[in-house]
PDB file of C-alpha atoms in Angstrom:
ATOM      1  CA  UNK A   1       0.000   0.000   0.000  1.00 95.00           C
ATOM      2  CA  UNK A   2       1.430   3.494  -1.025  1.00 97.00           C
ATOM      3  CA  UNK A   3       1.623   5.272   1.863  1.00 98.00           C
ATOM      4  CA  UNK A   4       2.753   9.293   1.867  1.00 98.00           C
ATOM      5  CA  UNK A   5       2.910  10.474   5.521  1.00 98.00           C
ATOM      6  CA  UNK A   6       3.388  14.142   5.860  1.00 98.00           C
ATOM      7  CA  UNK A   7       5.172  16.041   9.367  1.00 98.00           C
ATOM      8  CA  UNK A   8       3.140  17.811  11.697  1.00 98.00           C
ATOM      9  CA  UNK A   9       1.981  21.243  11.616  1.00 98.00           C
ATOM     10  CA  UNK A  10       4.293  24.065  12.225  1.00 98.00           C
ATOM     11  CA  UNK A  11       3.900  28.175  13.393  1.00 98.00           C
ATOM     12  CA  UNK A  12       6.337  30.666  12.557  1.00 98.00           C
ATOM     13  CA  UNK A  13       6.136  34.014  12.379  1.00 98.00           C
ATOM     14  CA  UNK A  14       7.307  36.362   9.320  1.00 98.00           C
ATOM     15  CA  UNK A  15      10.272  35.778   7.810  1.00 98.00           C
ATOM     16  CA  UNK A  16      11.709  33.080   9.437  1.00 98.00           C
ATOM     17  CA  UNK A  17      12.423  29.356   6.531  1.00 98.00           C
ATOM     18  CA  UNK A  18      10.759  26.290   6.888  1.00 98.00           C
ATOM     19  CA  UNK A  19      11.202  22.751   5.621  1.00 98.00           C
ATOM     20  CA  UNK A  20       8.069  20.280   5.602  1.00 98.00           C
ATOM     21  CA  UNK A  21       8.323  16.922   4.692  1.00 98.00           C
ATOM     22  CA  UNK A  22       6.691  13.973   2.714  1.00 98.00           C
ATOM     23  CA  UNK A  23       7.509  10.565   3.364  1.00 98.00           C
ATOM     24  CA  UNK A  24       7.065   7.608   0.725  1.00 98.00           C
ATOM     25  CA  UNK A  25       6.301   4.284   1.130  1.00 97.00           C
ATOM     26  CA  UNK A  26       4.956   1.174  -0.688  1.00 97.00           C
ATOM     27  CA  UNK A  27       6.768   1.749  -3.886  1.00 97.00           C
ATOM     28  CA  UNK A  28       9.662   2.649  -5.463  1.00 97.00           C
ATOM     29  CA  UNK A  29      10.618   6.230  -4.450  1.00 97.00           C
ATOM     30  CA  UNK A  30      12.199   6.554  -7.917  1.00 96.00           C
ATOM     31  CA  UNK A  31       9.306   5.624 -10.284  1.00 95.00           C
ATOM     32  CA  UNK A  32       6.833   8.456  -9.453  1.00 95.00           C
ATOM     33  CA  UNK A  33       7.220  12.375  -9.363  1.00 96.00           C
ATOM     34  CA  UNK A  34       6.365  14.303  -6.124  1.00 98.00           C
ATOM     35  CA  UNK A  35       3.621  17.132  -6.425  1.00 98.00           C
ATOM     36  CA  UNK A  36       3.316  19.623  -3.702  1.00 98.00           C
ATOM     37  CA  UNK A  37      -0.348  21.229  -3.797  1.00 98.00           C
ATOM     38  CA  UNK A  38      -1.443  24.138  -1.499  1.00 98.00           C
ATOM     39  CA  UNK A  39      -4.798  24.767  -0.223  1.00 98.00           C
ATOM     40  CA  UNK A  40      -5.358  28.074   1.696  1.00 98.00           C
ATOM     41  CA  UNK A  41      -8.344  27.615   4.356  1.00 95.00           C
ATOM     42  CA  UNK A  42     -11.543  27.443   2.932  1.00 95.00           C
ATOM     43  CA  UNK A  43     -10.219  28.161  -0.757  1.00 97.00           C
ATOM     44  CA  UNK A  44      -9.391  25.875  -3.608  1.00 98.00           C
ATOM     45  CA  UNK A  45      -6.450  23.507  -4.547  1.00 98.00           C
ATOM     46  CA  UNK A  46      -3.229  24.770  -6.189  1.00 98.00           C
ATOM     47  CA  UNK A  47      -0.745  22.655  -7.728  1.00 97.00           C
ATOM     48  CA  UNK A  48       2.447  24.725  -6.926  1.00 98.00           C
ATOM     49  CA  UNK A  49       5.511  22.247  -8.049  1.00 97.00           C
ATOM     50  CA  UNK A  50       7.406  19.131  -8.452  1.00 97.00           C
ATOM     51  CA  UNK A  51       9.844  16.947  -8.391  1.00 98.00           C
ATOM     52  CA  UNK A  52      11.691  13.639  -9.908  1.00 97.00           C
ATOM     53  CA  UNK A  53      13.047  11.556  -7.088  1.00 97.00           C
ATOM     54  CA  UNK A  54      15.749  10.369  -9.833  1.00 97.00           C
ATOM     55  CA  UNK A  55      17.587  13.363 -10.824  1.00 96.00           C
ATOM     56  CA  UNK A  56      15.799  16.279  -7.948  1.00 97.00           C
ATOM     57  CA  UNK A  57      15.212  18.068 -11.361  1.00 97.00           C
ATOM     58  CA  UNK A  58      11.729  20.167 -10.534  1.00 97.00           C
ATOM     59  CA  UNK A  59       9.684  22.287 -11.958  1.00 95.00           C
ATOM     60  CA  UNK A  60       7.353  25.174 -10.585  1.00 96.00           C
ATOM     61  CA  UNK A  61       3.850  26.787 -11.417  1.00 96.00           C
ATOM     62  CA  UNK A  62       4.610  30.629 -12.337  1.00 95.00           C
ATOM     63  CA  UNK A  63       2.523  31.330  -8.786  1.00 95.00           C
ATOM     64  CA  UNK A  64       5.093  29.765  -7.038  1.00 97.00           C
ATOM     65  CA  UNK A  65       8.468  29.976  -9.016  1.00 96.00           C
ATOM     66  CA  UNK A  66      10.865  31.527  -6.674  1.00 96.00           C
ATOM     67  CA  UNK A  67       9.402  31.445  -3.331  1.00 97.00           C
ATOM     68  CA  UNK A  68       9.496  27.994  -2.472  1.00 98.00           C
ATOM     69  CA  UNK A  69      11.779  25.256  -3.027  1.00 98.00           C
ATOM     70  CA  UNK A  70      11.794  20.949  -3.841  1.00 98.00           C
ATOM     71  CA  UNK A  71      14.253  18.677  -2.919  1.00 98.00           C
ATOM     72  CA  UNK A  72      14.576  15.008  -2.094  1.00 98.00           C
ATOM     73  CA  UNK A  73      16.490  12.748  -0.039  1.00 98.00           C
ATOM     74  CA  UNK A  74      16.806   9.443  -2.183  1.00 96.00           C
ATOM     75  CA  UNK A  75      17.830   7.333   0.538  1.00 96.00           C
ATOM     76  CA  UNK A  76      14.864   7.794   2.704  1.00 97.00           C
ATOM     77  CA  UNK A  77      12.451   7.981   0.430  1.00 98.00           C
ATOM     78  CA  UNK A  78      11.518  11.773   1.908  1.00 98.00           C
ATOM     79  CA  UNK A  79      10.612  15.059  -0.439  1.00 98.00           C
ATOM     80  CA  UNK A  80      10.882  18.554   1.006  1.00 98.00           C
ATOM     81  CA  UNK A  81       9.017  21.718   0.750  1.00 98.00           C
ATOM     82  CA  UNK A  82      11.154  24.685   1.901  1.00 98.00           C
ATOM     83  CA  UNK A  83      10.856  28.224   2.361  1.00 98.00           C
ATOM     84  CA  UNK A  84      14.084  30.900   2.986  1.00 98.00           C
ATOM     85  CA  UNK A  85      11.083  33.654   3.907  1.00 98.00           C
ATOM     86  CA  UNK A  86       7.660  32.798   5.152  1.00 98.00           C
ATOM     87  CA  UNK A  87       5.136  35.521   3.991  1.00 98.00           C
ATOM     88  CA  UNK A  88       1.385  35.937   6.358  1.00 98.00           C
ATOM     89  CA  UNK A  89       0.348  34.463   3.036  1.00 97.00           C
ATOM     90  CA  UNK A  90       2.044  31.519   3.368  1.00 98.00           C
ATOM     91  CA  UNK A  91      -0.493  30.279   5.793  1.00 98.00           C
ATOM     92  CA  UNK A  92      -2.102  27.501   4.309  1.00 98.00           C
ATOM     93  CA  UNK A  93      -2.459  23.302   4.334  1.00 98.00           C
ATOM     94  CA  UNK A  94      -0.067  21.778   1.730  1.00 98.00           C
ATOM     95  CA  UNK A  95      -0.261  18.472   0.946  1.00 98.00           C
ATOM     96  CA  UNK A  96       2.312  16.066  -1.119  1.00 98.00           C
ATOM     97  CA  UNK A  97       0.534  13.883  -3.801  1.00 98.00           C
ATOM     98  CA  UNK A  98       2.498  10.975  -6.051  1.00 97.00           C
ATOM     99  CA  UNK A  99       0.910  10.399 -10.032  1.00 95.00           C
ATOM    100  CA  UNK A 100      -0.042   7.008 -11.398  1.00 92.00           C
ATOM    101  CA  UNK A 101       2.330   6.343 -14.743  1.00 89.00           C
ATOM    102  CA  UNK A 102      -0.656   7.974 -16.904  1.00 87.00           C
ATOM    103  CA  UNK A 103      -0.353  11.460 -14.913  1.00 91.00           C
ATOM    104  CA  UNK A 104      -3.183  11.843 -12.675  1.00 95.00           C
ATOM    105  CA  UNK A 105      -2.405  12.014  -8.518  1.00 96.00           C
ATOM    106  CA  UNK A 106      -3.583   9.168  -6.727  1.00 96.00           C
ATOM    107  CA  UNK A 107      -1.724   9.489  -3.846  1.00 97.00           C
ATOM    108  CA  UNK A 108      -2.236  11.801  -1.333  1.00 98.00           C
ATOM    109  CA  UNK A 109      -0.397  12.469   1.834  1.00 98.00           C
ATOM    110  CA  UNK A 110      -2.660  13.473   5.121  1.00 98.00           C
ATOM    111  CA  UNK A 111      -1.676  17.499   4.845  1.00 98.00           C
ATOM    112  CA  UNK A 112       0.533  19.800   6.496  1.00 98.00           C
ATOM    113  CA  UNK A 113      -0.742  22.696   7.936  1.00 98.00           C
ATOM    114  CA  UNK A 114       1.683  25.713   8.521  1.00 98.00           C
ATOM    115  CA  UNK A 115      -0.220  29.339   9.904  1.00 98.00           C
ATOM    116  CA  UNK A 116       2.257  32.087   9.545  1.00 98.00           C
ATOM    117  CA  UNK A 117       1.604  34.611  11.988  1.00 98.00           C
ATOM    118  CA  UNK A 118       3.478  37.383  14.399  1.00 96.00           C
TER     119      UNK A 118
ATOM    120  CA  UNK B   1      -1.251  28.411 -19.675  1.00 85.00           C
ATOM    121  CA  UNK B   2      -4.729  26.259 -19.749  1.00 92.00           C
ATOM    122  CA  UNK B   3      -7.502  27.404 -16.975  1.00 95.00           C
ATOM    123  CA  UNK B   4     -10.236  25.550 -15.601  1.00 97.00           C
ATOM    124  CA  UNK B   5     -13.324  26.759 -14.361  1.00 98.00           C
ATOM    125  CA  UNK B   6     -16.358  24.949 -12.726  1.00 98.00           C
ATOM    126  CA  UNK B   7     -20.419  25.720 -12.645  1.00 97.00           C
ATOM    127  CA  UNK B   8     -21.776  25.949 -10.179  1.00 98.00           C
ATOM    128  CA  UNK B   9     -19.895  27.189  -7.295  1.00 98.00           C
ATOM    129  CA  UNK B  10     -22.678  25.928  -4.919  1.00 98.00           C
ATOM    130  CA  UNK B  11     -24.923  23.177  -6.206  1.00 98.00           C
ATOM    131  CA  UNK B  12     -28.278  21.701  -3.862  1.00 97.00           C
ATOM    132  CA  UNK B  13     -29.780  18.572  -4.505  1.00 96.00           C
ATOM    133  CA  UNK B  14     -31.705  16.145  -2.376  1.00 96.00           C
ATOM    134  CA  UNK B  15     -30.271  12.732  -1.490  1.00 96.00           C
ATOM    135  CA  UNK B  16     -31.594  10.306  -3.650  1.00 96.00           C
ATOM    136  CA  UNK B  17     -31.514  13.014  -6.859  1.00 97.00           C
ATOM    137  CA  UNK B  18     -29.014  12.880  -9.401  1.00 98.00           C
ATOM    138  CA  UNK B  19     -26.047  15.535  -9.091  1.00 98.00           C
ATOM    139  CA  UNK B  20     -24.350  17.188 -12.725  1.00 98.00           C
ATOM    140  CA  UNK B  21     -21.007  19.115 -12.300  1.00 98.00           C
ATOM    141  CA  UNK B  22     -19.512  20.781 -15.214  1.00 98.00           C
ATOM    142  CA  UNK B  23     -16.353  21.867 -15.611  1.00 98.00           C
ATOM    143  CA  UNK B  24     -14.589  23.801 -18.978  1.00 98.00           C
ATOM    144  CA  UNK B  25     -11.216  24.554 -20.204  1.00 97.00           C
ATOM    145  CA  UNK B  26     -10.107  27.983 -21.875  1.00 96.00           C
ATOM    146  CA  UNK B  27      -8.637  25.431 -24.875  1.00 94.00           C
ATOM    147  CA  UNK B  28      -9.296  22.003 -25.664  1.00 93.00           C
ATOM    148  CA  UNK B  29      -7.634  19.765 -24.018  1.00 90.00           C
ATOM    149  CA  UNK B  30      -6.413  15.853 -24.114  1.00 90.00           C
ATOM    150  CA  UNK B  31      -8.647  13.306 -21.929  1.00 95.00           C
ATOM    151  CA  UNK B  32      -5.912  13.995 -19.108  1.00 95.00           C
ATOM    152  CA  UNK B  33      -8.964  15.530 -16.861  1.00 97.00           C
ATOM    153  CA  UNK B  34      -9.765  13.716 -13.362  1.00 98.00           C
ATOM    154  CA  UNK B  35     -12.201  14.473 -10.743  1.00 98.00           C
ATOM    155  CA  UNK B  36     -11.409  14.519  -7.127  1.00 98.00           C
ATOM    156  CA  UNK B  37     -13.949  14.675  -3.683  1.00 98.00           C
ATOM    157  CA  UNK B  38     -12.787  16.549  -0.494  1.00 98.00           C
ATOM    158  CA  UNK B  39     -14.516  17.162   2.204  1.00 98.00           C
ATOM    159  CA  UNK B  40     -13.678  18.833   5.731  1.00 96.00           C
ATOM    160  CA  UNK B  41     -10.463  17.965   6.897  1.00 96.00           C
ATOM    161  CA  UNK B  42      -9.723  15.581   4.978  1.00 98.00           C
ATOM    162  CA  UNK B  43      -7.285  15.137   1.752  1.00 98.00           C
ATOM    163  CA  UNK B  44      -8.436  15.558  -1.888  1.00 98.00           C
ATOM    164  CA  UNK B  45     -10.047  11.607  -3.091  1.00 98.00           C
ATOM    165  CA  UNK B  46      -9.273  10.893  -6.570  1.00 98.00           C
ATOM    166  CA  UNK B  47     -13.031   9.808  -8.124  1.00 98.00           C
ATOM    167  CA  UNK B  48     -12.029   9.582 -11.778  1.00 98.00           C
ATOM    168  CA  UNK B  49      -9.303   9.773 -14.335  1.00 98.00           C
ATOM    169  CA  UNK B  50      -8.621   9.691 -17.820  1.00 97.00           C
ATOM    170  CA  UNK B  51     -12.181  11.600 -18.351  1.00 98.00           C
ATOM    171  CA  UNK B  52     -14.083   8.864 -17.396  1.00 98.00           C
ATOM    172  CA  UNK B  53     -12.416   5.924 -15.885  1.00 98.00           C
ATOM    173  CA  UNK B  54     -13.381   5.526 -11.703  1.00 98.00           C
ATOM    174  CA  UNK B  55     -10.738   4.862  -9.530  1.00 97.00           C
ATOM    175  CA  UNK B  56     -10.331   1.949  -7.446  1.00 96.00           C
ATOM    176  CA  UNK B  57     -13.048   1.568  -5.084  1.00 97.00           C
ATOM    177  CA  UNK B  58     -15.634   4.455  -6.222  1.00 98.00           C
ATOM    178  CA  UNK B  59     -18.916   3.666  -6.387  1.00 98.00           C
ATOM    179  CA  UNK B  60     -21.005   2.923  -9.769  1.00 98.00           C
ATOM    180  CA  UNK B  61     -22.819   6.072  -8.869  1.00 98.00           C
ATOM    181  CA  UNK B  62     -20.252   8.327  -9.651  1.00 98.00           C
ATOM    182  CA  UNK B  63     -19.620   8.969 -14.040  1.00 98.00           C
ATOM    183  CA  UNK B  64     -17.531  11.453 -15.633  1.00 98.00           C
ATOM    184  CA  UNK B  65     -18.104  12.433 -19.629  1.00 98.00           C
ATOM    185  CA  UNK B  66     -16.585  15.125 -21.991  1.00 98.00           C
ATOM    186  CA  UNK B  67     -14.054  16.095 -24.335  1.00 97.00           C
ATOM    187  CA  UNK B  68     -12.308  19.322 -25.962  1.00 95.00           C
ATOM    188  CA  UNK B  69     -13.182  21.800 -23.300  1.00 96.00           C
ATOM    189  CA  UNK B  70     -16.484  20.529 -21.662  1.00 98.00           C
ATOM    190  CA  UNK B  71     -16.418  17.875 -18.774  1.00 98.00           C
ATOM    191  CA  UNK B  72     -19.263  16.291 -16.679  1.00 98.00           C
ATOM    192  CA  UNK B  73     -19.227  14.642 -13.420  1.00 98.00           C
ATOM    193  CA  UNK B  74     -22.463  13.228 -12.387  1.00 98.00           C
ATOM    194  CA  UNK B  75     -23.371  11.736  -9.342  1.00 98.00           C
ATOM    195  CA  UNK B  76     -26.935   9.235 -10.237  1.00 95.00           C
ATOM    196  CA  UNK B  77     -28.504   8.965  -7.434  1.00 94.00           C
ATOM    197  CA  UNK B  78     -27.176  11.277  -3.997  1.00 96.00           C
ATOM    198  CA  UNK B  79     -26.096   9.625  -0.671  1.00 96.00           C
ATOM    199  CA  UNK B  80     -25.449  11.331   2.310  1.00 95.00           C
ATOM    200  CA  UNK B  81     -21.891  11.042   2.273  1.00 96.00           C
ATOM    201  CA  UNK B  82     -21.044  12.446  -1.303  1.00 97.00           C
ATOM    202  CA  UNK B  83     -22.281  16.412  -0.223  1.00 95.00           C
ATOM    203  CA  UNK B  84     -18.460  17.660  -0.478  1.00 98.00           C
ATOM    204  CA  UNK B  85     -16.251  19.838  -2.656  1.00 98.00           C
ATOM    205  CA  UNK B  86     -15.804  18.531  -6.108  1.00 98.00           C
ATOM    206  CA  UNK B  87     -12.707  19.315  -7.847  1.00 98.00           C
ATOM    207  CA  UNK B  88     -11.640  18.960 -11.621  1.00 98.00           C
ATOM    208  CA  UNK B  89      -7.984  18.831 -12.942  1.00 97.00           C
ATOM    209  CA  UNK B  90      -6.047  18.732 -16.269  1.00 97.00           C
ATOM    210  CA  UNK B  91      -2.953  16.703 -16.098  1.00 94.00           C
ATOM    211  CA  UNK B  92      -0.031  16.304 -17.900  1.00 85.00           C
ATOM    212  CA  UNK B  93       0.559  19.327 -19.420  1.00 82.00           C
ATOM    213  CA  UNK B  94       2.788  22.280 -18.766  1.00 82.00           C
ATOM    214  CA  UNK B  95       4.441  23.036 -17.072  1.00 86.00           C
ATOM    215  CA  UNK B  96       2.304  20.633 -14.380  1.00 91.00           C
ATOM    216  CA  UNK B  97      -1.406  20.217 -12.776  1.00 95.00           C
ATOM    217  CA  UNK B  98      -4.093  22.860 -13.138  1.00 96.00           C
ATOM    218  CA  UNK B  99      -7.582  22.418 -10.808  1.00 97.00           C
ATOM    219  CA  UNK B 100     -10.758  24.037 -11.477  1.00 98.00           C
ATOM    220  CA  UNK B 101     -11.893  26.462  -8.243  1.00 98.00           C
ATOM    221  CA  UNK B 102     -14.364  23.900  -7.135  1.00 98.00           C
ATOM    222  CA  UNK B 103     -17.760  23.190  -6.858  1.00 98.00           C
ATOM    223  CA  UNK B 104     -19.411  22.491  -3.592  1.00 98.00           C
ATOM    224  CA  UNK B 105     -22.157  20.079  -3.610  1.00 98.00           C
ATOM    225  CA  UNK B 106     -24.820  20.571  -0.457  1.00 97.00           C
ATOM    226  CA  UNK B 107     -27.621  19.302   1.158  1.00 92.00           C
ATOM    227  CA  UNK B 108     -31.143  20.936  -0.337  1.00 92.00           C
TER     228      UNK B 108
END
């Protein structure tokens, strides 16, 4: 069973980085891309980026090109979300999501929530 | 940069009715459009793919339809536990995932 278990939820204030994490399990960490999708509370879902657990090469929606950044850890089967500067708007659930070979995400992890706040 | 948008925001029905969700691309696209559920709390549910194929486990009740730039999910006949958010998504184009904004399906 694919299993994608996400780290707990996190307050900062302004300006300070954060790293969240996504761990895989049940497959090969290799064989699928890692999406990172945000959802602010009570709005929609935006995919903001991913990445290929074979080479870390990712890629980025224009929203979020910049501000946020992907990485992997091959060895433990873990992807990243970081941020150098958390922004108020920041504040949001983000969860990591894995694609079937045809494209669409299966996969969900349970959600991170991070509130950004002073 | 293809965008999705969904009618209606906020759709009623009575359980036991049937439920029609539409959702439309600014160009046409492939049949790389899926359908996802979420409701409170909980993570986005992939319902169908491909257009029109249901993922493992959905129930018979649940259809999707379409092509070029006009997709349908229907719902045939409303049970208490499908009033959620309904989400549609083109996949596999570039530079990743777009989703529609959402339409929220309630009790009437």
């Amino acid at each position: 069973e694919v299993l994608l278990a996400q780290s707990g939820a996190e307050v900062k204030k302004p300006g300070e980085s954060l790293t969240i994490s996504c761990k895989a399990s049940g497959y090969s960490f290799t064989d699928s891309w890692i999406n990172w999708v945000r959802q602010v509370p009570g709005k929609g879902l935006e995919w903001m980026g991913r990445i290929d657990p074979t080479d870390s090469y990712s890629n980025f929606s224009p929203s979020f090109q910049g501000h946020v950044t992907i990485s992997v850890d091959k060895s433990s089967g873990i992807a990243y979300l970081h941020w150098s500067i958390l922004e108020a708007s920041d504040t949001a659930i983000y969860y990591c999501a894995r694609p079937e070979r045809e494209g669409h995400l299966r996969d969900w992890g349970q959600g991170t929530l991070v509130i950004v706040s002073s | 940069e293809v965008v999705m948008t969904q009618s209606p925001a906020t759709l009623s029905v009575s359980p036991g009715e049937r439920a029609t969700l539409s959702c439309r691309a600014s160009q046409t696209i492939s049949s790389n459009l899926a359908w996802f559920q979420q409701k409170p709390g909980q993570a986005p549910r992939l319902l169908i793919y491909g257009t029109s194929t249901r993922a493992t486990g959905v129930p018979a009740r649940f259809s999707g339809s379409g092509s070029g730039t006009e997709f349908t999910l229907t719902i045939s006949s409303l049970q208490s536990e499908d009033f959620a958010v309904y989400y549609c998504q083109h996949y596999n184009n570039w530079p990743g995932y777009t989703f529609g904004p959402g339409t929220k399906l309630e009790i009437k």
